[in-house]
C-alpha cells in the first residue's frame, strides 16, 4: 500500500524555483506533524522543514527564508516551495511524519546546476 508519493522535482538553474508536492494517506497525514527531508549522495537524510496540523512551521537554518512548507488538510497533501535554489540544495527530497517516520516513499530528485 503506497502511503507517501512525492513529486515536482527536476533540474533547475541556481537562483531558480521548484514546488514539491507530497500526497499522503489520510492515516499518516491527519493531525500529524509533517516534514520535508532531503538526502544528498554520501550524506544522512536531514529534516529541512516541518509543519504542524495547525500550520506552525519550522525550518533548518540552511533553507530558512528560501523554502516555504504548507499543507492542504482537505487533500492530505504537503508542499514545499523552494526559491533561490543553490547547488547545495541538490538532493532527493522526501516527505514523512516528524518524530516517527513511516515507510519512505520514492522521493523526488532536485538538481540545481547551471
Backbone atoms as SQL, in Angstrom:
CREATE TABLE atoms (id INTEGER PRIMARY KEY, chain TEXT, resi INTEGER, resn TEXT, atom TEXT, x REAL, y REAL, z REAL);
INSERT INTO atoms VALUES
  (1, 'A', 1, 'UNK', 'N', 0.852, -1.192, 0.000),
  (2, 'A', 1, 'UNK', 'CA', 0.000, 0.000, 0.000),
  (3, 'A', 1, 'UNK', 'C', 0.884, 1.236, 0.000),
  (4, 'A', 2, 'UNK', 'N', 0.741, 2.069, -1.050),
  (5, 'A', 2, 'UNK', 'CA', 1.531, 3.279, -1.174),
  (6, 'A', 2, 'UNK', 'C', 0.955, 4.326, -0.256),
  (7, 'A', 3, 'UNK', 'N', 1.797, 4.929, 0.586),
  (8, 'A', 3, 'UNK', 'CA', 1.299, 5.879, 1.570),
  (9, 'A', 3, 'UNK', 'C', 1.846, 7.287, 1.392),
  (10, 'A', 4, 'UNK', 'N', 3.017, 7.438, 0.777),
  (11, 'A', 4, 'UNK', 'CA', 3.635, 8.747, 0.558),
  (12, 'A', 4, 'UNK', 'C', 4.143, 8.811, -0.881),
  (13, 'A', 5, 'UNK', 'N', 3.685, 9.813, -1.623),
  (14, 'A', 5, 'UNK', 'CA', 4.088, 9.969, -3.009),
  (15, 'A', 5, 'UNK', 'C', 4.545, 11.397, -3.238),
  (16, 'A', 6, 'UNK', 'N', 5.843, 11.549, -3.481),
  (17, 'A', 6, 'UNK', 'CA', 6.423, 12.870, -3.718),
  (18, 'A', 6, 'UNK', 'C', 6.528, 13.142, -5.219),
  (19, 'A', 7, 'UNK', 'N', 6.407, 14.414, -5.593),
  (20, 'A', 7, 'UNK', 'CA', 6.528, 14.811, -6.997),
  (21, 'A', 7, 'UNK', 'C', 6.969, 16.263, -7.083),
  (22, 'A', 8, 'UNK', 'N', 7.352, 16.675, -8.291),
  (23, 'A', 8, 'UNK', 'CA', 7.673, 18.075, -8.539),
  (24, 'A', 8, 'UNK', 'C', 9.141, 18.405, -8.672),
  (25, 'A', 9, 'UNK', 'N', 10.004, 17.429, -8.489),
  (26, 'A', 9, 'UNK', 'CA', 11.427, 17.686, -8.612),
  (27, 'A', 9, 'UNK', 'C', 11.839, 17.896, -10.058),
  (28, 'A', 10, 'UNK', 'N', 13.123, 18.202, -10.241),
  (29, 'A', 10, 'UNK', 'CA', 13.643, 18.404, -11.583),
  (30, 'A', 10, 'UNK', 'C', 14.986, 19.080, -11.567),
  (31, 'A', 11, 'UNK', 'N', 15.409, 19.490, -12.753),
  (32, 'A', 11, 'UNK', 'CA', 16.674, 20.203, -12.920),
  (33, 'A', 11, 'UNK', 'C', 16.374, 21.695, -13.025),
  (34, 'A', 12, 'UNK', 'N', 17.061, 22.485, -12.223),
  (35, 'A', 12, 'UNK', 'CA', 16.838, 23.931, -12.228),
  (36, 'A', 12, 'UNK', 'C', 18.176, 24.636, -12.072),
  (37, 'A', 13, 'UNK', 'N', 18.270, 25.820, -12.627),
  (38, 'A', 13, 'UNK', 'CA', 19.497, 26.600, -12.506),
  (39, 'A', 13, 'UNK', 'C', 19.574, 27.268, -11.135),
  (40, 'A', 14, 'UNK', 'N', 20.761, 27.567, -10.680),
  (41, 'A', 14, 'UNK', 'CA', 20.894, 28.311, -9.420),
  (42, 'A', 14, 'UNK', 'C', 20.073, 29.596, -9.461),
  (43, 'A', 15, 'UNK', 'N', 19.384, 29.852, -8.351),
  (44, 'A', 15, 'UNK', 'CA', 18.501, 31.001, -8.274),
  (45, 'A', 15, 'UNK', 'C', 17.080, 30.705, -8.688),
  (46, 'A', 16, 'UNK', 'N', 16.850, 29.532, -9.236),
  (47, 'A', 16, 'UNK', 'CA', 15.524, 29.158, -9.693),
  (48, 'A', 16, 'UNK', 'C', 14.619, 28.663, -8.577),
  (49, 'A', 17, 'UNK', 'N', 13.421, 28.227, -8.971),
  (50, 'A', 17, 'UNK', 'CA', 12.405, 27.783, -8.012),
  (51, 'A', 17, 'UNK', 'C', 11.792, 26.458, -8.441),
  (52, 'A', 18, 'UNK', 'N', 11.342, 25.714, -7.456),
  (53, 'A', 18, 'UNK', 'CA', 10.571, 24.497, -7.681),
  (54, 'A', 18, 'UNK', 'C', 9.529, 24.391, -6.580),
  (55, 'A', 19, 'UNK', 'N', 8.447, 23.699, -6.891),
  (56, 'A', 19, 'UNK', 'CA', 7.428, 23.423, -5.883),
  (57, 'A', 19, 'UNK', 'C', 7.217, 21.927, -5.823),
  (58, 'A', 20, 'UNK', 'N', 7.499, 21.348, -4.667),
  (59, 'A', 20, 'UNK', 'CA', 7.317, 19.924, -4.454),
  (60, 'A', 20, 'UNK', 'C', 5.966, 19.654, -3.821),
  (61, 'A', 21, 'UNK', 'N', 5.400, 18.499, -4.146),
  (62, 'A', 21, 'UNK', 'CA', 4.137, 18.066, -3.552),
  (63, 'A', 21, 'UNK', 'C', 4.302, 16.670, -2.973),
  (64, 'A', 22, 'UNK', 'N', 3.549, 16.393, -1.935),
  (65, 'A', 22, 'UNK', 'CA', 3.562, 15.066, -1.334),
  (66, 'A', 22, 'UNK', 'C', 2.132, 14.691, -0.985),
  (67, 'A', 23, 'UNK', 'N', 1.636, 13.658, -1.638),
  (68, 'A', 23, 'UNK', 'CA', 0.306, 13.126, -1.324),
  (69, 'A', 23, 'UNK', 'C', 0.475, 12.005, -0.315),
  (70, 'A', 24, 'UNK', 'N', -0.227, 12.132, 0.802),
  (71, 'A', 24, 'UNK', 'CA', -0.087, 11.156, 1.879),
  (72, 'A', 24, 'UNK', 'C', -1.412, 10.475, 2.152),
  (73, 'A', 25, 'UNK', 'N', -1.324, 9.248, 2.596),
  (74, 'A', 25, 'UNK', 'CA', -2.527, 8.558, 3.046),
  (75, 'A', 25, 'UNK', 'C', -3.099, 9.294, 4.256),
  (76, 'A', 26, 'UNK', 'N', -4.419, 9.273, 4.344),
  (77, 'A', 26, 'UNK', 'CA', -5.064, 10.037, 5.417),
  (78, 'A', 26, 'UNK', 'C', -4.611, 9.563, 6.794),
  (79, 'A', 27, 'UNK', 'N', -4.340, 8.284, 6.957),
  (80, 'A', 27, 'UNK', 'CA', -3.960, 7.777, 8.271),
  (81, 'A', 27, 'UNK', 'C', -2.587, 8.288, 8.694),
  (82, 'A', 28, 'UNK', 'N', -1.790, 8.711, 7.711),
  (83, 'A', 28, 'UNK', 'CA', -0.495, 9.313, 8.027),
  (84, 'A', 28, 'UNK', 'C', -0.645, 10.802, 8.249),
  (85, 'A', 29, 'UNK', 'N', -1.384, 11.463, 7.403),
  (86, 'A', 29, 'UNK', 'CA', -1.401, 12.923, 7.340),
  (87, 'A', 29, 'UNK', 'C', -2.217, 13.553, 8.458),
  (88, 'A', 30, 'UNK', 'N', -3.393, 13.006, 8.695),
  (89, 'A', 30, 'UNK', 'CA', -4.373, 13.665, 9.538),
  (90, 'A', 30, 'UNK', 'C', -3.870, 13.934, 10.954),
  (91, 'A', 31, 'UNK', 'N', -3.814, 15.220, 11.325),
  (92, 'A', 31, 'UNK', 'CA', -3.489, 15.612, 12.685),
  (93, 'A', 31, 'UNK', 'C', -2.033, 15.517, 13.065),
  (94, 'A', 32, 'UNK', 'N', -1.189, 15.119, 12.131),
  (95, 'A', 32, 'UNK', 'CA', 0.219, 14.894, 12.456),
  (96, 'A', 32, 'UNK', 'C', 1.141, 15.995, 11.942),
  (97, 'A', 33, 'UNK', 'N', 2.309, 16.080, 12.579),
  (98, 'A', 33, 'UNK', 'CA', 3.347, 16.976, 12.092),
  (99, 'A', 33, 'UNK', 'C', 4.009, 16.310, 10.884),
  (100, 'A', 34, 'UNK', 'N', 4.020, 17.034, 9.778),
  (101, 'A', 34, 'UNK', 'CA', 4.624, 16.521, 8.547),
  (102, 'A', 34, 'UNK', 'C', 5.908, 17.288, 8.250),
  (103, 'A', 35, 'UNK', 'N', 6.836, 16.612, 7.606),
  (104, 'A', 35, 'UNK', 'CA', 8.096, 17.265, 7.302),
  (105, 'A', 35, 'UNK', 'C', 8.604, 16.913, 5.922),
  (106, 'A', 36, 'UNK', 'N', 9.440, 17.785, 5.414),
  (107, 'A', 36, 'UNK', 'CA', 10.213, 17.507, 4.207),
  (108, 'A', 36, 'UNK', 'C', 11.653, 17.237, 4.625),
  (109, 'A', 37, 'UNK', 'N', 12.183, 16.157, 4.117),
  (110, 'A', 37, 'UNK', 'CA', 13.547, 15.737, 4.370),
  (111, 'A', 37, 'UNK', 'C', 14.302, 15.730, 3.037),
  (112, 'A', 38, 'UNK', 'N', 15.614, 15.725, 3.121),
  (113, 'A', 38, 'UNK', 'CA', 16.406, 15.562, 1.909),
  (114, 'A', 38, 'UNK', 'C', 17.649, 14.753, 2.219),
  (115, 'A', 39, 'UNK', 'N', 18.134, 14.095, 1.179),
  (116, 'A', 39, 'UNK', 'CA', 19.343, 13.292, 1.311),
  (117, 'A', 39, 'UNK', 'C', 20.192, 13.451, 0.060),
  (118, 'A', 40, 'UNK', 'N', 21.370, 14.015, 0.239),
  (119, 'A', 40, 'UNK', 'CA', 22.329, 14.143, -0.842),
  (120, 'A', 40, 'UNK', 'C', 23.233, 12.914, -0.827),
  (121, 'A', 41, 'UNK', 'N', 23.855, 12.593, -1.951),
  (122, 'A', 41, 'UNK', 'CA', 24.736, 11.418, -2.009),
  (123, 'A', 41, 'UNK', 'C', 25.814, 11.473, -0.934),
  (124, 'A', 42, 'UNK', 'N', 25.973, 10.356, -0.221),
  (125, 'A', 42, 'UNK', 'CA', 27.017, 10.269, 0.785),
  (126, 'A', 42, 'UNK', 'C', 26.709, 10.968, 2.083),
  (127, 'A', 43, 'UNK', 'N', 25.481, 11.438, 2.249),
  (128, 'A', 43, 'UNK', 'CA', 25.115, 12.134, 3.483),
  (129, 'A', 43, 'UNK', 'C', 23.904, 11.470, 4.125),
  (130, 'A', 44, 'UNK', 'N', 23.648, 11.818, 5.370),
  (131, 'A', 44, 'UNK', 'CA', 22.469, 11.308, 6.056),
  (132, 'A', 44, 'UNK', 'C', 21.248, 12.141, 5.671),
  (133, 'A', 45, 'UNK', 'N', 20.100, 11.528, 5.743),
  (134, 'A', 45, 'UNK', 'CA', 18.858, 12.240, 5.489),
  (135, 'A', 45, 'UNK', 'C', 18.662, 13.294, 6.578),
  (136, 'A', 46, 'UNK', 'N', 18.267, 14.503, 6.164),
  (137, 'A', 46, 'UNK', 'CA', 18.069, 15.577, 7.119),
  (138, 'A', 46, 'UNK', 'C', 16.686, 16.193, 6.948),
  (139, 'A', 47, 'UNK', 'N', 16.136, 16.658, 8.063),
  (140, 'A', 47, 'UNK', 'CA', 14.846, 17.338, 8.060),
  (141, 'A', 47, 'UNK', 'C', 15.085, 18.807, 7.729),
  (142, 'A', 48, 'UNK', 'N', 14.412, 19.315, 6.695),
  (143, 'A', 48, 'UNK', 'CA', 14.620, 20.711, 6.313),
  (144, 'A', 48, 'UNK', 'C', 13.437, 21.612, 6.651),
  (145, 'A', 49, 'UNK', 'N', 12.252, 21.041, 6.783),
  (146, 'A', 49, 'UNK', 'CA', 11.086, 21.869, 7.100),
  (147, 'A', 49, 'UNK', 'C', 10.022, 20.977, 7.721),
  (148, 'A', 50, 'UNK', 'N', 9.253, 21.552, 8.651),
  (149, 'A', 50, 'UNK', 'CA', 8.196, 20.818, 9.300),
  (150, 'A', 50, 'UNK', 'C', 6.996, 21.723, 9.475),
  (151, 'A', 51, 'UNK', 'N', 5.806, 21.096, 9.546),
  (152, 'A', 51, 'UNK', 'CA', 4.574, 21.865, 9.707),
  (153, 'A', 51, 'UNK', 'C', 3.599, 21.065, 10.547),
  (154, 'A', 52, 'UNK', 'N', 3.006, 21.721, 11.539),
  (155, 'A', 52, 'UNK', 'CA', 2.021, 21.060, 12.388),
  (156, 'A', 52, 'UNK', 'C', 0.669, 21.052, 11.697),
  (157, 'A', 53, 'UNK', 'N', -0.285, 20.341, 12.293),
  (158, 'A', 53, 'UNK', 'CA', -1.630, 20.314, 11.729),
  (159, 'A', 53, 'UNK', 'C', -2.264, 21.699, 11.772),
  (160, 'A', 54, 'UNK', 'N', -1.786, 22.549, 12.669),
  (161, 'A', 54, 'UNK', 'CA', -2.281, 23.916, 12.763),
  (162, 'A', 54, 'UNK', 'C', -1.480, 24.912, 11.964),
  (163, 'A', 55, 'UNK', 'N', -0.542, 24.397, 11.136),
  (164, 'A', 55, 'UNK', 'CA', 0.237, 25.209, 10.196),
  (165, 'A', 55, 'UNK', 'C', 1.369, 26.010, 10.830),
  (166, 'A', 56, 'UNK', 'N', 1.800, 25.626, 12.008),
  (167, 'A', 56, 'UNK', 'CA', 3.017, 26.200, 12.565),
  (168, 'A', 56, 'UNK', 'C', 4.210, 25.555, 11.867),
  (169, 'A', 57, 'UNK', 'N', 5.155, 26.395, 11.441),
  (170, 'A', 57, 'UNK', 'CA', 6.274, 25.885, 10.648),
  (171, 'A', 57, 'UNK', 'C', 7.623, 26.128, 11.322),
  (172, 'A', 58, 'UNK', 'N', 8.581, 25.266, 10.969),
  (173, 'A', 58, 'UNK', 'CA', 9.965, 25.436, 11.401),
  (174, 'A', 58, 'UNK', 'C', 10.867, 25.006, 10.255),
  (175, 'A', 59, 'UNK', 'N', 12.049, 25.625, 10.172),
  (176, 'A', 59, 'UNK', 'CA', 12.953, 25.357, 9.067),
  (177, 'A', 59, 'UNK', 'C', 14.378, 25.158, 9.559),
  (178, 'A', 60, 'UNK', 'N', 15.114, 24.346, 8.821),
  (179, 'A', 60, 'UNK', 'CA', 16.550, 24.253, 9.056),
  (180, 'A', 60, 'UNK', 'C', 17.190, 25.578, 8.666),
  (181, 'A', 61, 'UNK', 'N', 18.277, 25.912, 9.337),
  (182, 'A', 61, 'UNK', 'CA', 18.946, 27.183, 9.076),
  (183, 'A', 61, 'UNK', 'C', 19.369, 27.308, 7.613),
  (184, 'A', 62, 'UNK', 'N', 19.711, 26.194, 7.001),
  (185, 'A', 62, 'UNK', 'CA', 20.223, 26.220, 5.634),
  (186, 'A', 62, 'UNK', 'C', 19.175, 26.610, 4.600),
  (187, 'A', 63, 'UNK', 'N', 17.886, 26.505, 4.948),
  (188, 'A', 63, 'UNK', 'CA', 16.826, 26.808, 3.972),
  (189, 'A', 63, 'UNK', 'C', 15.912, 27.933, 4.432),
  (190, 'A', 64, 'UNK', 'N', 16.063, 28.388, 5.649),
  (191, 'A', 64, 'UNK', 'CA', 15.179, 29.414, 6.190),
  (192, 'A', 64, 'UNK', 'C', 15.244, 30.666, 5.344),
  (193, 'A', 65, 'UNK', 'N', 14.066, 31.198, 5.005),
  (194, 'A', 65, 'UNK', 'CA', 13.990, 32.385, 4.178),
  (195, 'A', 65, 'UNK', 'C', 13.917, 32.084, 2.694),
  (196, 'A', 66, 'UNK', 'N', 14.190, 30.833, 2.316),
  (197, 'A', 66, 'UNK', 'CA', 14.145, 30.454, 0.904),
  (198, 'A', 66, 'UNK', 'C', 13.058, 29.412, 0.625),
  (199, 'A', 67, 'UNK', 'N', 12.810, 28.534, 1.582),
  (200, 'A', 67, 'UNK', 'CA', 11.821, 27.472, 1.427),
  (201, 'A', 67, 'UNK', 'C', 10.587, 27.792, 2.262),
  (202, 'A', 68, 'UNK', 'N', 9.422, 27.363, 1.760),
  (203, 'A', 68, 'UNK', 'CA', 8.169, 27.527, 2.490),
  (204, 'A', 68, 'UNK', 'C', 7.395, 26.225, 2.440),
  (205, 'A', 69, 'UNK', 'N', 7.074, 25.690, 3.606),
  (206, 'A', 69, 'UNK', 'CA', 6.272, 24.485, 3.687),
  (207, 'A', 69, 'UNK', 'C', 4.825, 24.867, 3.958),
  (208, 'A', 70, 'UNK', 'N', 3.912, 24.128, 3.346),
  (209, 'A', 70, 'UNK', 'CA', 2.483, 24.362, 3.568),
  (210, 'A', 70, 'UNK', 'C', 1.753, 23.031, 3.455),
  (211, 'A', 71, 'UNK', 'N', 0.492, 23.019, 3.847),
  (212, 'A', 71, 'UNK', 'CA', -0.278, 21.789, 3.773),
  (213, 'A', 71, 'UNK', 'C', -1.725, 22.109, 3.444),
  (214, 'A', 72, 'UNK', 'N', -2.354, 21.167, 2.767),
  (215, 'A', 72, 'UNK', 'CA', -3.784, 21.242, 2.466),
  (216, 'A', 72, 'UNK', 'C', -4.419, 20.044, 3.149),
  (217, 'A', 73, 'UNK', 'N', -5.036, 20.273, 4.285),
  (218, 'A', 73, 'UNK', 'CA', -5.586, 19.175, 5.079),
  (219, 'A', 73, 'UNK', 'C', -6.737, 18.464, 4.369),
  (220, 'A', 74, 'UNK', 'N', -7.434, 19.169, 3.499),
  (221, 'A', 74, 'UNK', 'CA', -8.547, 18.551, 2.767),
  (222, 'A', 74, 'UNK', 'C', -8.045, 17.569, 1.713),
  (223, 'A', 75, 'UNK', 'N', -6.825, 17.816, 1.236),
  (224, 'A', 75, 'UNK', 'CA', -6.263, 16.969, 0.179),
  (225, 'A', 75, 'UNK', 'C', -5.188, 16.019, 0.705),
  (226, 'A', 76, 'UNK', 'N', -4.929, 16.061, 2.015),
  (227, 'A', 76, 'UNK', 'CA', -3.869, 15.219, 2.594),
  (228, 'A', 76, 'UNK', 'C', -2.553, 15.414, 1.845),
  (229, 'A', 77, 'UNK', 'N', -2.231, 16.654, 1.570),
  (230, 'A', 77, 'UNK', 'CA', -1.057, 16.978, 0.762),
  (231, 'A', 77, 'UNK', 'C', -0.217, 18.035, 1.462),
  (232, 'A', 78, 'UNK', 'N', 1.088, 17.868, 1.390),
  (233, 'A', 78, 'UNK', 'CA', 2.024, 18.853, 1.924),
  (234, 'A', 78, 'UNK', 'C', 2.902, 19.327, 0.765),
  (235, 'A', 79, 'UNK', 'N', 3.241, 20.605, 0.793),
  (236, 'A', 79, 'UNK', 'CA', 4.004, 21.229, -0.281),
  (237, 'A', 79, 'UNK', 'C', 5.306, 21.817, 0.256),
  (238, 'A', 80, 'UNK', 'N', 6.251, 21.975, -0.654),
  (239, 'A', 80, 'UNK', 'CA', 7.483, 22.689, -0.326),
  (240, 'A', 80, 'UNK', 'C', 7.818, 23.609, -1.494),
  (241, 'A', 81, 'UNK', 'N', 7.647, 24.901, -1.271),
  (242, 'A', 81, 'UNK', 'CA', 8.032, 25.898, -2.257),
  (243, 'A', 81, 'UNK', 'C', 9.493, 26.243, -2.013),
  (244, 'A', 82, 'UNK', 'N', 10.308, 26.044, -3.026),
  (245, 'A', 82, 'UNK', 'CA', 11.745, 26.284, -2.897),
  (246, 'A', 82, 'UNK', 'C', 12.162, 27.398, -3.840),
  (247, 'A', 83, 'UNK', 'N', 12.649, 28.473, -3.291),
  (248, 'A', 83, 'UNK', 'CA', 13.103, 29.618, -4.073),
  (249, 'A', 83, 'UNK', 'C', 14.599, 29.834, -3.855),
  (250, 'A', 84, 'UNK', 'N', 15.191, 30.632, -4.729),
  (251, 'A', 84, 'UNK', 'CA', 16.623, 30.965, -4.625),
  (252, 'A', 84, 'UNK', 'C', 17.463, 29.712, -4.432),
  (253, 'A', 85, 'UNK', 'N', 17.205, 28.715, -5.247),
  (254, 'A', 85, 'UNK', 'CA', 17.878, 27.430, -5.079),
  (255, 'A', 85, 'UNK', 'C', 19.371, 27.540, -5.320),
  (256, 'A', 86, 'UNK', 'N', 20.111, 26.735, -4.562),
  (257, 'A', 86, 'UNK', 'CA', 21.564, 26.703, -4.629),
  (258, 'A', 86, 'UNK', 'C', 22.030, 25.301, -5.002),
  (259, 'A', 87, 'UNK', 'N', 23.214, 25.161, -5.559),
  (260, 'A', 87, 'UNK', 'CA', 23.718, 23.819, -5.879),
  (261, 'A', 87, 'UNK', 'C', 23.721, 22.883, -4.678),
  (262, 'A', 88, 'UNK', 'N', 23.935, 23.415, -3.493),
  (263, 'A', 88, 'UNK', 'CA', 23.955, 22.560, -2.294),
  (264, 'A', 88, 'UNK', 'C', 22.571, 22.077, -1.882),
  (265, 'A', 89, 'UNK', 'N', 21.522, 22.554, -2.552),
  (266, 'A', 89, 'UNK', 'CA', 20.180, 22.025, -2.317),
  (267, 'A', 89, 'UNK', 'C', 19.929, 20.745, -3.106),
  (268, 'A', 90, 'UNK', 'N', 20.860, 20.368, -3.963),
  (269, 'A', 90, 'UNK', 'CA', 20.716, 19.153, -4.760),
  (270, 'A', 90, 'UNK', 'C', 20.624, 17.934, -3.846),
  (271, 'A', 91, 'UNK', 'N', 19.551, 17.166, -4.009),
  (272, 'A', 91, 'UNK', 'CA', 19.300, 16.007, -3.156),
  (273, 'A', 91, 'UNK', 'C', 18.020, 15.326, -3.619),
  (274, 'A', 92, 'UNK', 'N', 17.753, 14.162, -3.048),
  (275, 'A', 92, 'UNK', 'CA', 16.436, 13.546, -3.174),
  (276, 'A', 92, 'UNK', 'C', 15.614, 14.044, -1.993),
  (277, 'A', 93, 'UNK', 'N', 14.425, 14.537, -2.279),
  (278, 'A', 93, 'UNK', 'CA', 13.556, 15.105, -1.264),
  (279, 'A', 93, 'UNK', 'C', 12.418, 14.125, -0.962),
  (280, 'A', 94, 'UNK', 'N', 12.152, 13.953, 0.332),
  (281, 'A', 94, 'UNK', 'CA', 11.121, 13.056, 0.811),
  (282, 'A', 94, 'UNK', 'C', 10.210, 13.794, 1.789),
  (283, 'A', 95, 'UNK', 'N', 8.979, 13.333, 1.891),
  (284, 'A', 95, 'UNK', 'CA', 8.131, 13.812, 2.974),
  (285, 'A', 95, 'UNK', 'C', 7.819, 12.626, 3.885),
  (286, 'A', 96, 'UNK', 'N', 7.486, 12.932, 5.130),
  (287, 'A', 96, 'UNK', 'CA', 7.142, 11.897, 6.091),
  (288, 'A', 96, 'UNK', 'C', 6.685, 12.558, 7.378),
  (289, 'A', 97, 'UNK', 'N', 6.209, 11.736, 8.282),
  (290, 'A', 97, 'UNK', 'CA', 5.917, 12.226, 9.619),
  (291, 'A', 97, 'UNK', 'C', 7.202, 12.703, 10.270),
  (292, 'A', 98, 'UNK', 'N', 7.073, 13.602, 11.217),
  (293, 'A', 98, 'UNK', 'CA', 8.212, 14.030, 12.017),
  (294, 'A', 98, 'UNK', 'C', 8.129, 13.331, 13.364),
  (295, 'A', 99, 'UNK', 'N', 9.218, 12.678, 13.745),
  (296, 'A', 99, 'UNK', 'CA', 9.288, 12.014, 15.038),
  (297, 'A', 99, 'UNK', 'C', 9.120, 10.512, 14.968),
  (298, 'A', 100, 'UNK', 'N', 8.255, 10.047, 14.108),
  (299, 'A', 100, 'UNK', 'CA', 8.013, 8.603, 13.967),
  (300, 'A', 100, 'UNK', 'C', 7.738, 8.305, 12.498),
  (301, 'A', 101, 'UNK', 'N', 8.754, 8.437, 11.650),
  (302, 'A', 101, 'UNK', 'CA', 8.543, 8.280, 10.210),
  (303, 'A', 101, 'UNK', 'C', 7.985, 6.907, 9.849),
  (304, 'A', 102, 'UNK', 'N', 7.123, 6.908, 8.850),
  (305, 'A', 102, 'UNK', 'CA', 6.624, 5.663, 8.283),
  (306, 'A', 102, 'UNK', 'C', 7.554, 5.219, 7.166),
  (307, 'A', 103, 'UNK', 'N', 7.167, 4.183, 6.451),
  (308, 'A', 103, 'UNK', 'CA', 7.969, 3.721, 5.313),
  (309, 'A', 103, 'UNK', 'C', 8.150, 4.867, 4.325),
  (310, 'A', 104, 'UNK', 'N', 9.374, 5.054, 3.866),
  (311, 'A', 104, 'UNK', 'CA', 9.694, 6.161, 2.983),
  (312, 'A', 104, 'UNK', 'C', 9.167, 5.936, 1.575),
  (313, 'A', 105, 'UNK', 'N', 8.732, 7.015, 0.948),
  (314, 'A', 105, 'UNK', 'CA', 8.337, 6.945, -0.446),
  (315, 'A', 105, 'UNK', 'C', 9.557, 6.932, -1.344),
  (316, 'A', 106, 'UNK', 'N', 9.343, 7.090, -2.639),
  (317, 'A', 106, 'UNK', 'CA', 10.443, 7.026, -3.585),
  (318, 'A', 106, 'UNK', 'C', 11.223, 8.330, -3.647),
  (319, 'A', 107, 'UNK', 'N', 10.665, 9.399, -3.116),
  (320, 'A', 107, 'UNK', 'CA', 11.332, 10.685, -3.153),
  (321, 'A', 107, 'UNK', 'C', 11.253, 11.322, -4.525),
  (322, 'A', 108, 'UNK', 'N', 11.716, 12.564, -4.598),
  (323, 'A', 108, 'UNK', 'CA', 11.773, 13.280, -5.875),
  (324, 'A', 108, 'UNK', 'C', 13.128, 13.986, -5.958),
  (325, 'A', 109, 'UNK', 'N', 13.795, 13.805, -7.084),
  (326, 'A', 109, 'UNK', 'CA', 15.147, 14.330, -7.250),
  (327, 'A', 109, 'UNK', 'C', 15.106, 15.815, -7.590),
  (328, 'A', 110, 'UNK', 'N', 15.879, 16.591, -6.868),
  (329, 'A', 110, 'UNK', 'CA', 16.077, 18.008, -7.161),
  (330, 'A', 110, 'UNK', 'C', 17.551, 18.206, -7.479),
  (331, 'A', 111, 'UNK', 'N', 17.811, 18.742, -8.659),
  (332, 'A', 111, 'UNK', 'CA', 19.182, 19.014, -9.080),
  (333, 'A', 111, 'UNK', 'C', 19.304, 20.489, -9.432),
  (334, 'A', 112, 'UNK', 'N', 20.212, 21.165, -8.760),
  (335, 'A', 112, 'UNK', 'CA', 20.435, 22.593, -9.003),
  (336, 'A', 112, 'UNK', 'C', 21.808, 22.735, -9.650),
  (337, 'A', 113, 'UNK', 'N', 21.799, 23.091, -10.906),
  (338, 'A', 113, 'UNK', 'CA', 23.056, 23.147, -11.646),
  (339, 'A', 113, 'UNK', 'C', 22.903, 24.048, -12.858),
  (340, 'A', 114, 'UNK', 'N', 23.984, 24.718, -13.213),
  (341, 'A', 114, 'UNK', 'CA', 23.977, 25.532, -14.420),
  (342, 'A', 114, 'UNK', 'C', 24.501, 24.728, -15.609);
